[in-house]
Tab-separated table of C-alpha atoms in Angstrom:
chain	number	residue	atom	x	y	z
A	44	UNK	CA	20.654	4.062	-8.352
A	45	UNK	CA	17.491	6.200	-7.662
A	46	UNK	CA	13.954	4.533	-7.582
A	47	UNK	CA	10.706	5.782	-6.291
A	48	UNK	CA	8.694	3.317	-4.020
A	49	UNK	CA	5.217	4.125	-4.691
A	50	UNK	CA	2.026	3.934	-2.393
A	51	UNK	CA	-0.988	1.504	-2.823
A	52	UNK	CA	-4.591	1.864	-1.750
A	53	UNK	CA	-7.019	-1.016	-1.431
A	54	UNK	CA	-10.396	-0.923	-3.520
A	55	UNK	CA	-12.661	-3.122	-0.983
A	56	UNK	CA	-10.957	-5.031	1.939
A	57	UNK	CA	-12.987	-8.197	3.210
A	58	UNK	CA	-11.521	-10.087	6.249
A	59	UNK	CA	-12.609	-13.601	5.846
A	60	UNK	CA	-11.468	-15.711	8.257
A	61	UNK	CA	-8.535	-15.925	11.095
A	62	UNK	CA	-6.043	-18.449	10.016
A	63	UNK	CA	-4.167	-20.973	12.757
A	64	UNK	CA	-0.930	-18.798	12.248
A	65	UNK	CA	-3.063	-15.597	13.832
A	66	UNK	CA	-2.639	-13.884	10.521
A	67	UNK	CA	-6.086	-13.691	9.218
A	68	UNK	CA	-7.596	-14.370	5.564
A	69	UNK	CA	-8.445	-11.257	2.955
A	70	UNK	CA	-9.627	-10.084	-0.248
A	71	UNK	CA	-8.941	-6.889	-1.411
A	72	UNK	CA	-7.768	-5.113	-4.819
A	73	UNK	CA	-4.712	-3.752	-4.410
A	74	UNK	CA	-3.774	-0.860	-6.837
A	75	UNK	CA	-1.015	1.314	-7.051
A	76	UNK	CA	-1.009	5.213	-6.886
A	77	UNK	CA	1.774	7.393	-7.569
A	78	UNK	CA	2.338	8.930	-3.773
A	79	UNK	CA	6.080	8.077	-3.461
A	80	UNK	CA	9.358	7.957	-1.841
A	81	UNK	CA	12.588	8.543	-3.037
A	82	UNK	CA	15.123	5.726	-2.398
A	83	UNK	CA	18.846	5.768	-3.313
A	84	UNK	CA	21.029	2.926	-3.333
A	85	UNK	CA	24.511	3.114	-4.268
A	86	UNK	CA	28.011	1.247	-3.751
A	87	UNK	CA	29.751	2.202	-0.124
A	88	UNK	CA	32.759	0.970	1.523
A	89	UNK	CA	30.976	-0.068	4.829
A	90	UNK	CA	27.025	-0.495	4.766
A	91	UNK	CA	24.603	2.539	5.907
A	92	UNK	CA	21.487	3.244	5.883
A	93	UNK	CA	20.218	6.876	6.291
A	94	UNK	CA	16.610	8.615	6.044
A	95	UNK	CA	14.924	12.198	6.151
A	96	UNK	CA	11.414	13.285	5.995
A	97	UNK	CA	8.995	11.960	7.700
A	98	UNK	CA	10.694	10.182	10.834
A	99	UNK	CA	10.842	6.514	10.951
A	100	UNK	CA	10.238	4.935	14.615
A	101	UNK	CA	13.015	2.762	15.362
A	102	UNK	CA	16.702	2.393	14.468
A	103	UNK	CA	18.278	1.329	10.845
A	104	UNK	CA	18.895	-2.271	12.094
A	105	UNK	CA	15.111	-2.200	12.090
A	106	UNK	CA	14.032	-0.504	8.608
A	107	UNK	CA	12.594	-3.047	6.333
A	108	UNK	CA	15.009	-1.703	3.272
A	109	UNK	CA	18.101	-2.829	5.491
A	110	UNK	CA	16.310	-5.973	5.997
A	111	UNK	CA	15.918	-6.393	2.324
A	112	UNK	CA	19.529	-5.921	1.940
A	113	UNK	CA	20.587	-8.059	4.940
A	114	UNK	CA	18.242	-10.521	3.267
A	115	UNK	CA	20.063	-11.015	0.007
A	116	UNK	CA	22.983	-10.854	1.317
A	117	UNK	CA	22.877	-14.060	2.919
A	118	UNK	CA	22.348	-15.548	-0.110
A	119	UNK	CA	24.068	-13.874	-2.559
A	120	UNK	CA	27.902	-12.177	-2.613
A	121	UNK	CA	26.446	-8.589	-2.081
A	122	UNK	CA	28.822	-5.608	-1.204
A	123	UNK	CA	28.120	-2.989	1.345
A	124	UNK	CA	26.250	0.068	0.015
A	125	UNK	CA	24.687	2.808	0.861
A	126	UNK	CA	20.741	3.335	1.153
A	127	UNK	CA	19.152	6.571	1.844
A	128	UNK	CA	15.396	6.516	1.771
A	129	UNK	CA	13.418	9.687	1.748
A	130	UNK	CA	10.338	9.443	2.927
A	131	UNK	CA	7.204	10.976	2.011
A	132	UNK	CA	4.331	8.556	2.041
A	133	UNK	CA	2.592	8.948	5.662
A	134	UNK	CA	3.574	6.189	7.864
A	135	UNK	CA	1.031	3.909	9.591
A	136	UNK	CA	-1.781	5.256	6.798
A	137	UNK	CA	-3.169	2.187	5.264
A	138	UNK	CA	-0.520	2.608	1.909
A	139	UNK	CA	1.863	-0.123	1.915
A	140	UNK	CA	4.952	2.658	2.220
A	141	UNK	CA	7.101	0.761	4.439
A	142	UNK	CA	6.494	-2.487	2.015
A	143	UNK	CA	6.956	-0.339	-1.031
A	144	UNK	CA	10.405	0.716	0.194
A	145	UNK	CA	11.307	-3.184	1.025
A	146	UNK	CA	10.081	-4.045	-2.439
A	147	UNK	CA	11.626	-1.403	-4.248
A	148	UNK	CA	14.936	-2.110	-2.288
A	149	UNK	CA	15.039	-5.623	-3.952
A	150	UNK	CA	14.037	-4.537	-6.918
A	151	UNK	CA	16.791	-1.915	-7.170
A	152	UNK	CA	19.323	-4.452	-5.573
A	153	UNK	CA	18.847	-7.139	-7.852
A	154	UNK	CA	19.069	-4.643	-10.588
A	155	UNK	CA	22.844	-2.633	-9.019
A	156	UNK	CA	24.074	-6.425	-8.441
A	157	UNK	CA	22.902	-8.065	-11.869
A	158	UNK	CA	21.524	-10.505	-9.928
A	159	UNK	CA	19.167	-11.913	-12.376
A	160	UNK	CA	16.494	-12.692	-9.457
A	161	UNK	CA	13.307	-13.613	-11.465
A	162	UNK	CA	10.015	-11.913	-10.546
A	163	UNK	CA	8.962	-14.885	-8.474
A	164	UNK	CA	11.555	-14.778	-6.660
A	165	UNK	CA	11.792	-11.549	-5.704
A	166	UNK	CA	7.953	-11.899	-4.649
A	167	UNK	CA	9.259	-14.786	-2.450
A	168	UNK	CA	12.299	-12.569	-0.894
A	169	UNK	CA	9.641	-10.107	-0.083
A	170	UNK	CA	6.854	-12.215	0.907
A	171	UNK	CA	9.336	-13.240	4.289
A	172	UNK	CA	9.470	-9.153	5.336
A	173	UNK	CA	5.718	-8.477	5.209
A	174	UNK	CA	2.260	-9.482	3.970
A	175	UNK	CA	1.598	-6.711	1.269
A	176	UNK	CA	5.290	-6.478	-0.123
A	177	UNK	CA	5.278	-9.028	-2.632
A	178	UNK	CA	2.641	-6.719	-4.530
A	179	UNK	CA	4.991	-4.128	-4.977
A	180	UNK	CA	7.219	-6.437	-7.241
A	181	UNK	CA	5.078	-6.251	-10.052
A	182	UNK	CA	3.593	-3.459	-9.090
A	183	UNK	CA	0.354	-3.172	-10.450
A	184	UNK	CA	-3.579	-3.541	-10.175
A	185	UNK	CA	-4.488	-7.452	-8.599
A	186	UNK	CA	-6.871	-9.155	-6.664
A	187	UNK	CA	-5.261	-9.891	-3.666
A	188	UNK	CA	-6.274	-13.087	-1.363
A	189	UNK	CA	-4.683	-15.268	2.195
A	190	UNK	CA	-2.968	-12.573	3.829
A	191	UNK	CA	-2.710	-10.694	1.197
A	192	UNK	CA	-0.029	-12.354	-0.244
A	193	UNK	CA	-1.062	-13.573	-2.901
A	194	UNK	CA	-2.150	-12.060	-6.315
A	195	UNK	CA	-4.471	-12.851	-9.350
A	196	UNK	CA	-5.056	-10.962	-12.522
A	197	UNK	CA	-8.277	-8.169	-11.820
A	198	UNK	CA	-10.627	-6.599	-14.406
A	199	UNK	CA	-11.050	-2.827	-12.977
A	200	UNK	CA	-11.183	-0.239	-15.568
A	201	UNK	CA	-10.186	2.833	-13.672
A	202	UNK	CA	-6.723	4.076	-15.551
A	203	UNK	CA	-7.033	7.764	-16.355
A	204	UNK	CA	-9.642	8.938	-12.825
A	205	UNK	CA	-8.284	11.334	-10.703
A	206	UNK	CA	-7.650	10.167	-7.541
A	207	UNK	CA	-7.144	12.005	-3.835
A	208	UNK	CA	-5.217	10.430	-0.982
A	209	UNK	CA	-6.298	12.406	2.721
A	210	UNK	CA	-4.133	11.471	5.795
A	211	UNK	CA	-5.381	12.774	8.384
A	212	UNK	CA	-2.178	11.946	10.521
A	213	UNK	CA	-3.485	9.863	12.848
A	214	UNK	CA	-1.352	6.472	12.945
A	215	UNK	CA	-3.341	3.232	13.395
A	216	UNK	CA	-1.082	0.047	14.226
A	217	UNK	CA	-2.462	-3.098	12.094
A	218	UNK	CA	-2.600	-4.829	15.479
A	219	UNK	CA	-5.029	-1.667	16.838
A	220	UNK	CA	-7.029	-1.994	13.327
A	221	UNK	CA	-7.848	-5.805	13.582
A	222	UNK	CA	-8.757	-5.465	17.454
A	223	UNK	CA	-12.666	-4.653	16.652
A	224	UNK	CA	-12.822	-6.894	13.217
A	225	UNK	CA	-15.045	-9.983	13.400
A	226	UNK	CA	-13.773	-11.944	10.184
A	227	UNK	CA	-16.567	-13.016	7.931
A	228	UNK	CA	-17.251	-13.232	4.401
A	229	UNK	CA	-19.127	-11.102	1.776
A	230	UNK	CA	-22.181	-11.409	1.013
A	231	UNK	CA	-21.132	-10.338	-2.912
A	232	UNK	CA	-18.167	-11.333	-5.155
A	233	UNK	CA	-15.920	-8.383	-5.131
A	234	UNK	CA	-14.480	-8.981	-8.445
A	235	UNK	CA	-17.329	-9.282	-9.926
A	236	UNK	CA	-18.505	-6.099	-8.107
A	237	UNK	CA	-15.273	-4.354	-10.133
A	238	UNK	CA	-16.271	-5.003	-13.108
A	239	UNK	CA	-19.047	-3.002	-13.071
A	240	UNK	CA	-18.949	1.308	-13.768
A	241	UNK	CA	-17.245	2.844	-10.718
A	242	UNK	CA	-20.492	4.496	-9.761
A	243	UNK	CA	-22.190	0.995	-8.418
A	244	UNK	CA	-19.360	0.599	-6.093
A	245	UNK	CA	-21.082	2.521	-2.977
A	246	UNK	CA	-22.655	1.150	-0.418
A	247	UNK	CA	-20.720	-2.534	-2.246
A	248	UNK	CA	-17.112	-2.371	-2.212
A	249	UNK	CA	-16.348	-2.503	1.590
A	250	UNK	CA	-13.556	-1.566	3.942
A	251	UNK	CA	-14.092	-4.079	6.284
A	252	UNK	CA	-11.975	-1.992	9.304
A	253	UNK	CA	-14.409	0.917	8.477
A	254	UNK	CA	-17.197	-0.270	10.915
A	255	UNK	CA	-15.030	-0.458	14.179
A	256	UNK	CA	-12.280	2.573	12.900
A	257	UNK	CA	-14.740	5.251	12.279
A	258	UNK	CA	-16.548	4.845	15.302
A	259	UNK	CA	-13.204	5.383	17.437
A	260	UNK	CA	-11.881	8.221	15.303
A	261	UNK	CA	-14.903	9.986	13.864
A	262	UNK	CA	-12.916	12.453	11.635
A	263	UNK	CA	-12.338	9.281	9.219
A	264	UNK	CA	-15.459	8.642	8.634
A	265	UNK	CA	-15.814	12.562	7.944
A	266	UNK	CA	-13.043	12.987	5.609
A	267	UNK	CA	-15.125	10.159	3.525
A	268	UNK	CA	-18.279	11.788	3.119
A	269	UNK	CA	-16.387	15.053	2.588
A	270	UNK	CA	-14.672	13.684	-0.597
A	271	UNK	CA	-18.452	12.156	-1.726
A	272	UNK	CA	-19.570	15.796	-1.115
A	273	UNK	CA	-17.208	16.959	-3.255
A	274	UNK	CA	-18.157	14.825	-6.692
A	275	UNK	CA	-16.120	11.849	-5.627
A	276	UNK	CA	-17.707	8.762	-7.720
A	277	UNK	CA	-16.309	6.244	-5.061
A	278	UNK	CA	-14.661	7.236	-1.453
A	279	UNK	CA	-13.373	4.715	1.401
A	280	UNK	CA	-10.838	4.272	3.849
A	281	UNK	CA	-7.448	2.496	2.294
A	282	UNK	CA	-6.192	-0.874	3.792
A	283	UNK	CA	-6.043	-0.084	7.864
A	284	UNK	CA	-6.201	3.652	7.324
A	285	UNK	CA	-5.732	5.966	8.543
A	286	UNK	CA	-5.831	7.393	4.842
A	287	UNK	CA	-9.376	7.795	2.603
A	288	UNK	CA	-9.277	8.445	-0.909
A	289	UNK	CA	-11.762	9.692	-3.077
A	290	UNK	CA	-11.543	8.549	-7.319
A	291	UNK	CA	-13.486	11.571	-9.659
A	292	UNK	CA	-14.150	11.429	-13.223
A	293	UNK	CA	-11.432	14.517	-13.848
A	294	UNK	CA	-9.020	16.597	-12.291
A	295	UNK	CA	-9.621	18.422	-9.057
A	296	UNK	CA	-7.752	20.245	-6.688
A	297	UNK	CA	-9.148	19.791	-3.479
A	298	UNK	CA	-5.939	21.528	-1.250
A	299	UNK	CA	-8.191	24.089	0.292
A	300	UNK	CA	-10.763	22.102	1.370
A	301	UNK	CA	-8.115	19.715	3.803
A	302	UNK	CA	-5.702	22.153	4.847
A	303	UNK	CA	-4.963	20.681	7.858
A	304	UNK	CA	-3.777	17.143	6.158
A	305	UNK	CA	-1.239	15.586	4.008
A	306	UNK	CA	-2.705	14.980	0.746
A	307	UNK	CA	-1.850	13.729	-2.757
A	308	UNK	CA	-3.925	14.175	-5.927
A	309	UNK	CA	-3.264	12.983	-9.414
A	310	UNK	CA	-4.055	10.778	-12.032
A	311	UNK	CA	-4.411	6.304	-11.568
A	312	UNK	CA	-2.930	4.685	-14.729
């Protein structure tokens, strides 16, 4: 079985509050984006788990698609297989990619197995390997709230923009990203805020790690107004970053102007 985990970016991140469990309160719109990985799952004699591309710090007992699989397999009478993940969505960049994997793992496992694990359930199997995970069960636009766990229905009307991911490379831990972040929240209603054309975003829709991260690395906050400079209608920084994105009214190809970076362009549906 071959799926394709698929990156996210977040459209406004505001940290509200720091909950007793030290994970901290958010609102965000998370919204998928067609950067992806290649992940291929099929039936083994002993279980392995194998990657290429982009390296992956730590060893396969560690990978969050072999924890997916350990996962179910407590609870259900799972075979070994065989996962091999390649991976092209930047690592440490603000895009969900090791989630997406997780996600896309049970997805693909419930499917090889005939499981029959509902869609809530699945969100609850990936809910216990990280914060953002869950989203990539469904796997498309929401409003996002707690730790970003959980999801309801968003009205943002921006199927058919072109959109341009920039990773700059440089990896920022979440633990690194929430050092500098004084929790508080926004002065305006970001869903309401969404409703509205694309062009009233600036200046509105927030990245609340912004303030601290582009004063420590100012080539973030570079790569943003690069991208406005270049006819982007809305630009920021996605989740933790390091990766900014830039949404235009039409096709682009903006390659020359970040040679030095990875970088993904195409259309949000």
């Amino acid at each position: 079985m071959l799926v394709f985990p698929n990156a996210k970016i977040n459209i406004g991140l505001n940290i509200v509050e720091k909950r007793p469990d030290g994970f901290h309160n958010i609102e965000s719109c998370f919204y998928p984006v067609g950067w992806s990985d290649a992940l291929e799952i099929t039936l083994a004699e002993t279980f392995s788990f194998h990657a290429d591309g982009i390296a992956i710090p730590g060893n396969a007992e560690d990978n969050l698609c072999t924890k997916a699989y350990q996962m179910l397999r407590r609870d259900f009478q799972l075979t070994p297989v065989k996962i091999h993940l390649l991976k092209t969505v930047p690592i440490g960049a603000g895009l969900g990619g090791g989630s997406a994997d997780a996600a896309f793992t049970i997805r693909a496992l419930n499917q090889l197995f005939e499981l029959n694990i509902s869609i809530a359930e699945q969100e609850h199997y990936a809910r216990q390997i990280g914060s953002d995970c869950a989203f990539f069960i469904r796997n498309k636009p929401v409003y996002c709230f707690e730790k970003g766990d959980q999801f309801d229905n968003i009205d943002v009307n921006i199927a058919g923009k072109w959109i341009v991911l920039v990773n700059p490379g440089i990896h920022i831990s979440t633990v690194e990203a929430y050092s500098g972040v004084v929790a508080k929240r926004s002065a305006e209603n970001l869903r309401t805020i969404l409703r509205e054309p694309i062009i009233e975003w600036r200046g509105r829709v927030r990245n609340d790690f912004e303030a601290t991260l582009f004063k420590k690395y100012p080539l973030l906050e570079e790569v943003k107004e690069k991208l406005y400079s270049l006819g982007a209608e809305y630009a920021a920084m996605s989740g933790s970053g390091s990766t900014l994105f830039g949404i235009f009214g039409g096709e682009q190809n903006l390659k020359q102007h970040f040679p030095d970076f990875r970088l993904w362009q195409g259309f949000l549906k």
